CSV table of C-alpha atoms in Angstrom, one decimal:
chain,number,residue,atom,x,y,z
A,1,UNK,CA,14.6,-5.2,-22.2
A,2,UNK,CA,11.3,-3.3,-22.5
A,3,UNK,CA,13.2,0.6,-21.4
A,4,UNK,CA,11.1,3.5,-22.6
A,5,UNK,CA,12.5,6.8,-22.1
A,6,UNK,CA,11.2,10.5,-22.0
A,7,UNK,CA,12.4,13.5,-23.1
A,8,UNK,CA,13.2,15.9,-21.8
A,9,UNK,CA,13.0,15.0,-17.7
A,10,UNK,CA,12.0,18.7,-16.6
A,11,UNK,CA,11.1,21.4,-18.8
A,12,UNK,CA,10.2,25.0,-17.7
A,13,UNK,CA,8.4,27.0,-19.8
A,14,UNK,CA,6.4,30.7,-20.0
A,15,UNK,CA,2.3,31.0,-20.3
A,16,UNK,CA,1.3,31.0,-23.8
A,17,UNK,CA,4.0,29.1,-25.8
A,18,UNK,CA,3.9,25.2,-26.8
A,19,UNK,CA,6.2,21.8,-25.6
A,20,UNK,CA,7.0,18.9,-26.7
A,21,UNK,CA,7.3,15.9,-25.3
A,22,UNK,CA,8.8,12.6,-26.5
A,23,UNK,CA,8.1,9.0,-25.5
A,24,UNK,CA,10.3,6.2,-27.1
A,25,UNK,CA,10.4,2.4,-26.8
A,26,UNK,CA,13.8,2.2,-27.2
A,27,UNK,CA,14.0,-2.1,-27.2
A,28,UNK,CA,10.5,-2.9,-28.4
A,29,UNK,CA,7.6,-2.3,-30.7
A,30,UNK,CA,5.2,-0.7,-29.6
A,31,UNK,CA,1.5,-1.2,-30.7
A,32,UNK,CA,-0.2,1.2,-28.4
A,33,UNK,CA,0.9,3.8,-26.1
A,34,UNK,CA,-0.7,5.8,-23.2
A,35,UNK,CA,-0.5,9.3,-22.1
A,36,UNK,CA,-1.3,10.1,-18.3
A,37,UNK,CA,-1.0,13.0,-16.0
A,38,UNK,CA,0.1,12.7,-12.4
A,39,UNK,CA,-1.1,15.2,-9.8
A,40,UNK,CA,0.8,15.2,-6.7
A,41,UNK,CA,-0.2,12.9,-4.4
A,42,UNK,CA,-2.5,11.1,-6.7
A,43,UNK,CA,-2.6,8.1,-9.3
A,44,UNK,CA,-2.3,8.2,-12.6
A,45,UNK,CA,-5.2,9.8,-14.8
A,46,UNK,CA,-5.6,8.8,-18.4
A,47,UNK,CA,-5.1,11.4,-21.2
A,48,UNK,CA,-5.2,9.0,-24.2
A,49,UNK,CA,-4.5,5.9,-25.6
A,50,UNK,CA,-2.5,6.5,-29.0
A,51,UNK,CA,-2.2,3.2,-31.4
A,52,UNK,CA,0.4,3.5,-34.5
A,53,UNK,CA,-0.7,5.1,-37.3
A,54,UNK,CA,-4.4,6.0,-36.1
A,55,UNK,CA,-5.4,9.4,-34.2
A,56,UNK,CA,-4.9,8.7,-30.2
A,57,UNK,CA,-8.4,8.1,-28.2
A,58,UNK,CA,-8.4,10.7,-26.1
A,59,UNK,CA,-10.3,10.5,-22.1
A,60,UNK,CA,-13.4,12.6,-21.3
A,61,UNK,CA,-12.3,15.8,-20.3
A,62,UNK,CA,-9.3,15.9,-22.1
A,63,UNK,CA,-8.9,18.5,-24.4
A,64,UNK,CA,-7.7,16.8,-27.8
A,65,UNK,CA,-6.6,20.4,-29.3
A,66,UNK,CA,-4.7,21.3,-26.4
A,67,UNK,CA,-2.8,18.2,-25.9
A,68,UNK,CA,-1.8,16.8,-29.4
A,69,UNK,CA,-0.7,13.4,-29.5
A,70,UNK,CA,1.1,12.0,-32.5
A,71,UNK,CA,2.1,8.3,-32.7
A,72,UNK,CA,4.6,8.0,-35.9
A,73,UNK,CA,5.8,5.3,-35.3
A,74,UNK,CA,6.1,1.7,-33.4
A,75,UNK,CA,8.9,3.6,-31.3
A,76,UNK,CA,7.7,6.8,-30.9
A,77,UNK,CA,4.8,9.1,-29.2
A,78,UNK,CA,4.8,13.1,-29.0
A,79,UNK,CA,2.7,15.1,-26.6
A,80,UNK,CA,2.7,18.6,-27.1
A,81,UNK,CA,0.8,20.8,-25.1
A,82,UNK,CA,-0.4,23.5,-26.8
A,83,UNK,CA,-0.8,27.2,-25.3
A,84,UNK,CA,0.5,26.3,-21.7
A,85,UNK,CA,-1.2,27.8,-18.7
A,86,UNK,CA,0.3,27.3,-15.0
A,87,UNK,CA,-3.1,24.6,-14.4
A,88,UNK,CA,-1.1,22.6,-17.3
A,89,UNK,CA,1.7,22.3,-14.9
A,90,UNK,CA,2.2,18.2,-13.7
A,91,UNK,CA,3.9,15.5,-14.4
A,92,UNK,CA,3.4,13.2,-17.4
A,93,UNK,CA,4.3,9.6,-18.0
A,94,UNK,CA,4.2,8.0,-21.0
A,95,UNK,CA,4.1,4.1,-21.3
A,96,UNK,CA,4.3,1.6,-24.0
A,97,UNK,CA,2.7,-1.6,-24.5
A,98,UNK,CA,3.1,-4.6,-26.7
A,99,UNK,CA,0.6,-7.0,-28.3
A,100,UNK,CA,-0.5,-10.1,-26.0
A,101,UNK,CA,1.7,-9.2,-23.3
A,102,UNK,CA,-0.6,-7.0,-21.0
A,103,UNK,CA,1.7,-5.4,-19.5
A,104,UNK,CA,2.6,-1.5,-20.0
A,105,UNK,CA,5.8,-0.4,-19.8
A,106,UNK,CA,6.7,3.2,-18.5
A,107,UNK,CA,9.1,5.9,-18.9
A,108,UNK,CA,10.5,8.2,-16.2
A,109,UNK,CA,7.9,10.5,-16.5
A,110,UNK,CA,8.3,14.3,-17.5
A,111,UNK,CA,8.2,17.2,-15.0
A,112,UNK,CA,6.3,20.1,-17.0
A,113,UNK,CA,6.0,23.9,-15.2
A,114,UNK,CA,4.9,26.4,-16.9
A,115,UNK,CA,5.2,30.1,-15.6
B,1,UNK,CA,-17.8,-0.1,-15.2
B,2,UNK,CA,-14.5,-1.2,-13.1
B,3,UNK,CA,-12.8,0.6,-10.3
B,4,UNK,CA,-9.9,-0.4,-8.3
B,5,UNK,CA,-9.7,0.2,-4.5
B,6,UNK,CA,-7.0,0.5,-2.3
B,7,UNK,CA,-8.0,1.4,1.0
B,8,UNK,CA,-5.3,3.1,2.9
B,9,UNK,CA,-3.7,6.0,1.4
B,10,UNK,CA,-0.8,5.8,4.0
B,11,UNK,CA,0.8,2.8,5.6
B,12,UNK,CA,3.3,3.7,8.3
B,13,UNK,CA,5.5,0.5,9.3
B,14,UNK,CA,8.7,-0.4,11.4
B,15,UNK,CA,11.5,-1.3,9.7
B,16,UNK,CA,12.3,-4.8,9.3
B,17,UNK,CA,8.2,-5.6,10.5
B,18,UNK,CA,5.8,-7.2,8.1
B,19,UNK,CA,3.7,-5.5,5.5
B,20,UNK,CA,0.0,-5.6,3.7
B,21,UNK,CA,-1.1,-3.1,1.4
B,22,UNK,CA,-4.7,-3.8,0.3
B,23,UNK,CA,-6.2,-3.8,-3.0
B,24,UNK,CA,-10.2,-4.1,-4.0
B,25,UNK,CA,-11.2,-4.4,-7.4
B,26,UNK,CA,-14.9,-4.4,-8.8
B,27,UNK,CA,-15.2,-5.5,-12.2
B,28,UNK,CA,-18.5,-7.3,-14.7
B,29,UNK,CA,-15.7,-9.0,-16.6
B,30,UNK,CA,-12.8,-11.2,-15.8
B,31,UNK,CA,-9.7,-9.1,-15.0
B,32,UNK,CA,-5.8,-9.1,-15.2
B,33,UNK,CA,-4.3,-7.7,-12.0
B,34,UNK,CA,-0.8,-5.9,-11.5
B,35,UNK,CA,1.2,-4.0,-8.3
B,36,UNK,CA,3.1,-1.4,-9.1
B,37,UNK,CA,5.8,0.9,-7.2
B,38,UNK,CA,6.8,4.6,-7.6
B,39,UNK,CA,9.7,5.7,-5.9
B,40,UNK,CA,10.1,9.3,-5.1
B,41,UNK,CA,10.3,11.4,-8.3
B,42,UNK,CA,10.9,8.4,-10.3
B,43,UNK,CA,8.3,6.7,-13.0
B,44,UNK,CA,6.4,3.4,-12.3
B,45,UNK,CA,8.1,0.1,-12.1
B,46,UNK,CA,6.2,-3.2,-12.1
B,47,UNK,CA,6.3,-5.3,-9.3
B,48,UNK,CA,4.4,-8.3,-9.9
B,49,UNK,CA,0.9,-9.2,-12.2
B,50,UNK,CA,-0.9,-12.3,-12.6
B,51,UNK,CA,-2.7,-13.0,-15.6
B,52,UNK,CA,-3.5,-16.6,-14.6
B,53,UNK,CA,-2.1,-19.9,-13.2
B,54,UNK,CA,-1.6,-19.8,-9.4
B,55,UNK,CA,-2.9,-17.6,-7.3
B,56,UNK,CA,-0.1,-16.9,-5.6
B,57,UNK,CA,2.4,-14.6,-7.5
B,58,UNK,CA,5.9,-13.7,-6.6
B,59,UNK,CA,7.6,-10.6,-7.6
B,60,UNK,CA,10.7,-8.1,-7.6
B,61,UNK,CA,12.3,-7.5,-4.3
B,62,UNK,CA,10.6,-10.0,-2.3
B,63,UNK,CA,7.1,-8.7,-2.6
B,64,UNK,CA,4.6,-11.3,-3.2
B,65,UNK,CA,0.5,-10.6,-3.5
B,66,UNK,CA,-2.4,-13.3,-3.6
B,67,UNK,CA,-5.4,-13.8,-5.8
B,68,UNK,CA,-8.6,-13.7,-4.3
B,69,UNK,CA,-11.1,-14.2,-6.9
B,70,UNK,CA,-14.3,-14.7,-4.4
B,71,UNK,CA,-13.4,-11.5,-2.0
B,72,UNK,CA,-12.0,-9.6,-5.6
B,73,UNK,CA,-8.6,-9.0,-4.0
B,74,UNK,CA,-4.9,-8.5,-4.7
B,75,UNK,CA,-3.2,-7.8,-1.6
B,76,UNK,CA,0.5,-7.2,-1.6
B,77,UNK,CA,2.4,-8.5,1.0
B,78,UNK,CA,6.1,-8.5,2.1
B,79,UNK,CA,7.7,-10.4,5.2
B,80,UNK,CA,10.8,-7.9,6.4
B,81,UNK,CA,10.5,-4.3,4.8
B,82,UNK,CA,13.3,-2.1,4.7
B,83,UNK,CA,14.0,1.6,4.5
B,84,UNK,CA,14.5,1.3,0.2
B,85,UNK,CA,10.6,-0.2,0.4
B,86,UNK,CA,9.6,3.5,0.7
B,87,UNK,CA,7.5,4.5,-1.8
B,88,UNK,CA,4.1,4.8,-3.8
B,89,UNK,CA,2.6,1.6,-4.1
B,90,UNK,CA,-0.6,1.4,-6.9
B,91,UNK,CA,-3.0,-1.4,-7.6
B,92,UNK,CA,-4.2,-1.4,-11.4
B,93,UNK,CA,-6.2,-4.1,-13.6
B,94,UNK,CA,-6.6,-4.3,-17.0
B,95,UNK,CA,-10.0,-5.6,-18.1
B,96,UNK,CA,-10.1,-8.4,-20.6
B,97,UNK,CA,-11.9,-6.5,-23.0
B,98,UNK,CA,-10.3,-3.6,-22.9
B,99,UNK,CA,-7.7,-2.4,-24.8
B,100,UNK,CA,-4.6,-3.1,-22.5
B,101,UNK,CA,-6.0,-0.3,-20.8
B,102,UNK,CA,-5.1,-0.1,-16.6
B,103,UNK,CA,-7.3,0.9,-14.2
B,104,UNK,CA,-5.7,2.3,-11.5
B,105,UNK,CA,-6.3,2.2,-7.7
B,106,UNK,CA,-5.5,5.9,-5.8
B,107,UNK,CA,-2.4,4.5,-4.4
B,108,UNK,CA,-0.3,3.7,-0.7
B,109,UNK,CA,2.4,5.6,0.1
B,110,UNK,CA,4.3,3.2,2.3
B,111,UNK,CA,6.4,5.0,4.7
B,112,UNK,CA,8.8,3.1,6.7
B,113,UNK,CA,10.0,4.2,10.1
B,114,UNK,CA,13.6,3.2,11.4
């Protein structure tokens, strides 16, 4: 139990337009979910913590309008980056967590590059 | 504030040998402690956590790591690593407070040599 998946895996995509990216707890509900962004060679940073039905906490630094983040349901999460520049280029991992259990669960993370 | 240390960013180590890969954590409130492992373009599995009990807390493929409240430690340890072991290995907490949210620690990359 407890899978989350991402889609999609990789994306390519050219300066200026917008993706999407989807997060589902595929087993489980979740009550909150996280967004991070991975730079190579280094941990995990924190883009936002996104709780059902309430607008996602986003981290200092992190631009809220440039990195929407839409939590419909118990199941799913949505980043989209908005306007993507080359610096936007990184991988993203989404995880899920469920009440009382303190432990997060992630997904496969998504490879984004943008052109 | 809390921070998570972990204090080599590399840890090169024969096949087979024993391993340690150390983890710091400063924190004003009471903490819940977790290993995790990233294998090479893979997202993060969990090895182990420990929420409470004993100290001492066994995990997934024979990776173990020990509570030490007084020196505000979590070291992971294995006795006989082999060449699947390779990979990221980060420290995170989660403060009780918070809201489930992990602290991470900068991450060893464990690198084992045949």
């Amino acid at each position: 139990g407890a899978v989350v998946s991402q889609h999609p895996s990789r994306v390519i995509c050219k300066s200026g337009t917008s993706v999407k990216i989807e997060c589902r707890s595929l087993d489980f509900q979740a009550t909150t979910m996280f967004w991070y962004r991975q730079f190579p060679k280094q941990s995990l940073m924190l883009m936002a913590t996104s709780n059902e039905g309430s607008k996602a906490t986003y981290e200092q630094g992190v631009e809220k309008d440039k990195f929407l983040i839409n939590h419909a349901s118990l199941t799913l999460s949505t980043l989209t980056v908005t306007s993507a520049h080359p610096e936007d280029s990184s991988f993203y991992i989404c995880s899920s967590a469920r009440d009382r259990n303190y432990e997060q669960y992630f997904g496969p993370g998504t490879r984004l590059t943008v052109t | 504030a809390q921070s998570v240390t972990q204090l080599d960013s590399q840890v090169p180590v024969f096949e087979e040998a024993p391993v340690e890969l150390r983890c710091n954590y400063s924190s004003s409130v009471s903490v819940y402690l977790f290993w995790y492992v990233q294998y090479p373009n893979q997202g993060l599995q969990l090895l182990l956590k420990y929420l409470s009990g004993s100290t001492l807390v066994k995990g997934i493929n024979g990776f173990e790591a020990e509570f030490n409240k007084s020196q505000t430690s979590f070291h992971l340890r294995k006795p006989s690593v082999h060449i699947s072991d390779t990979a990221e290995y980060f420290c995170a907490v989660i403060p009780m407070d918070s809201n489930y949210q992990l602290i991470w620690g900068a991450g060893t990359k464990l690198i084992i040599k045949p």
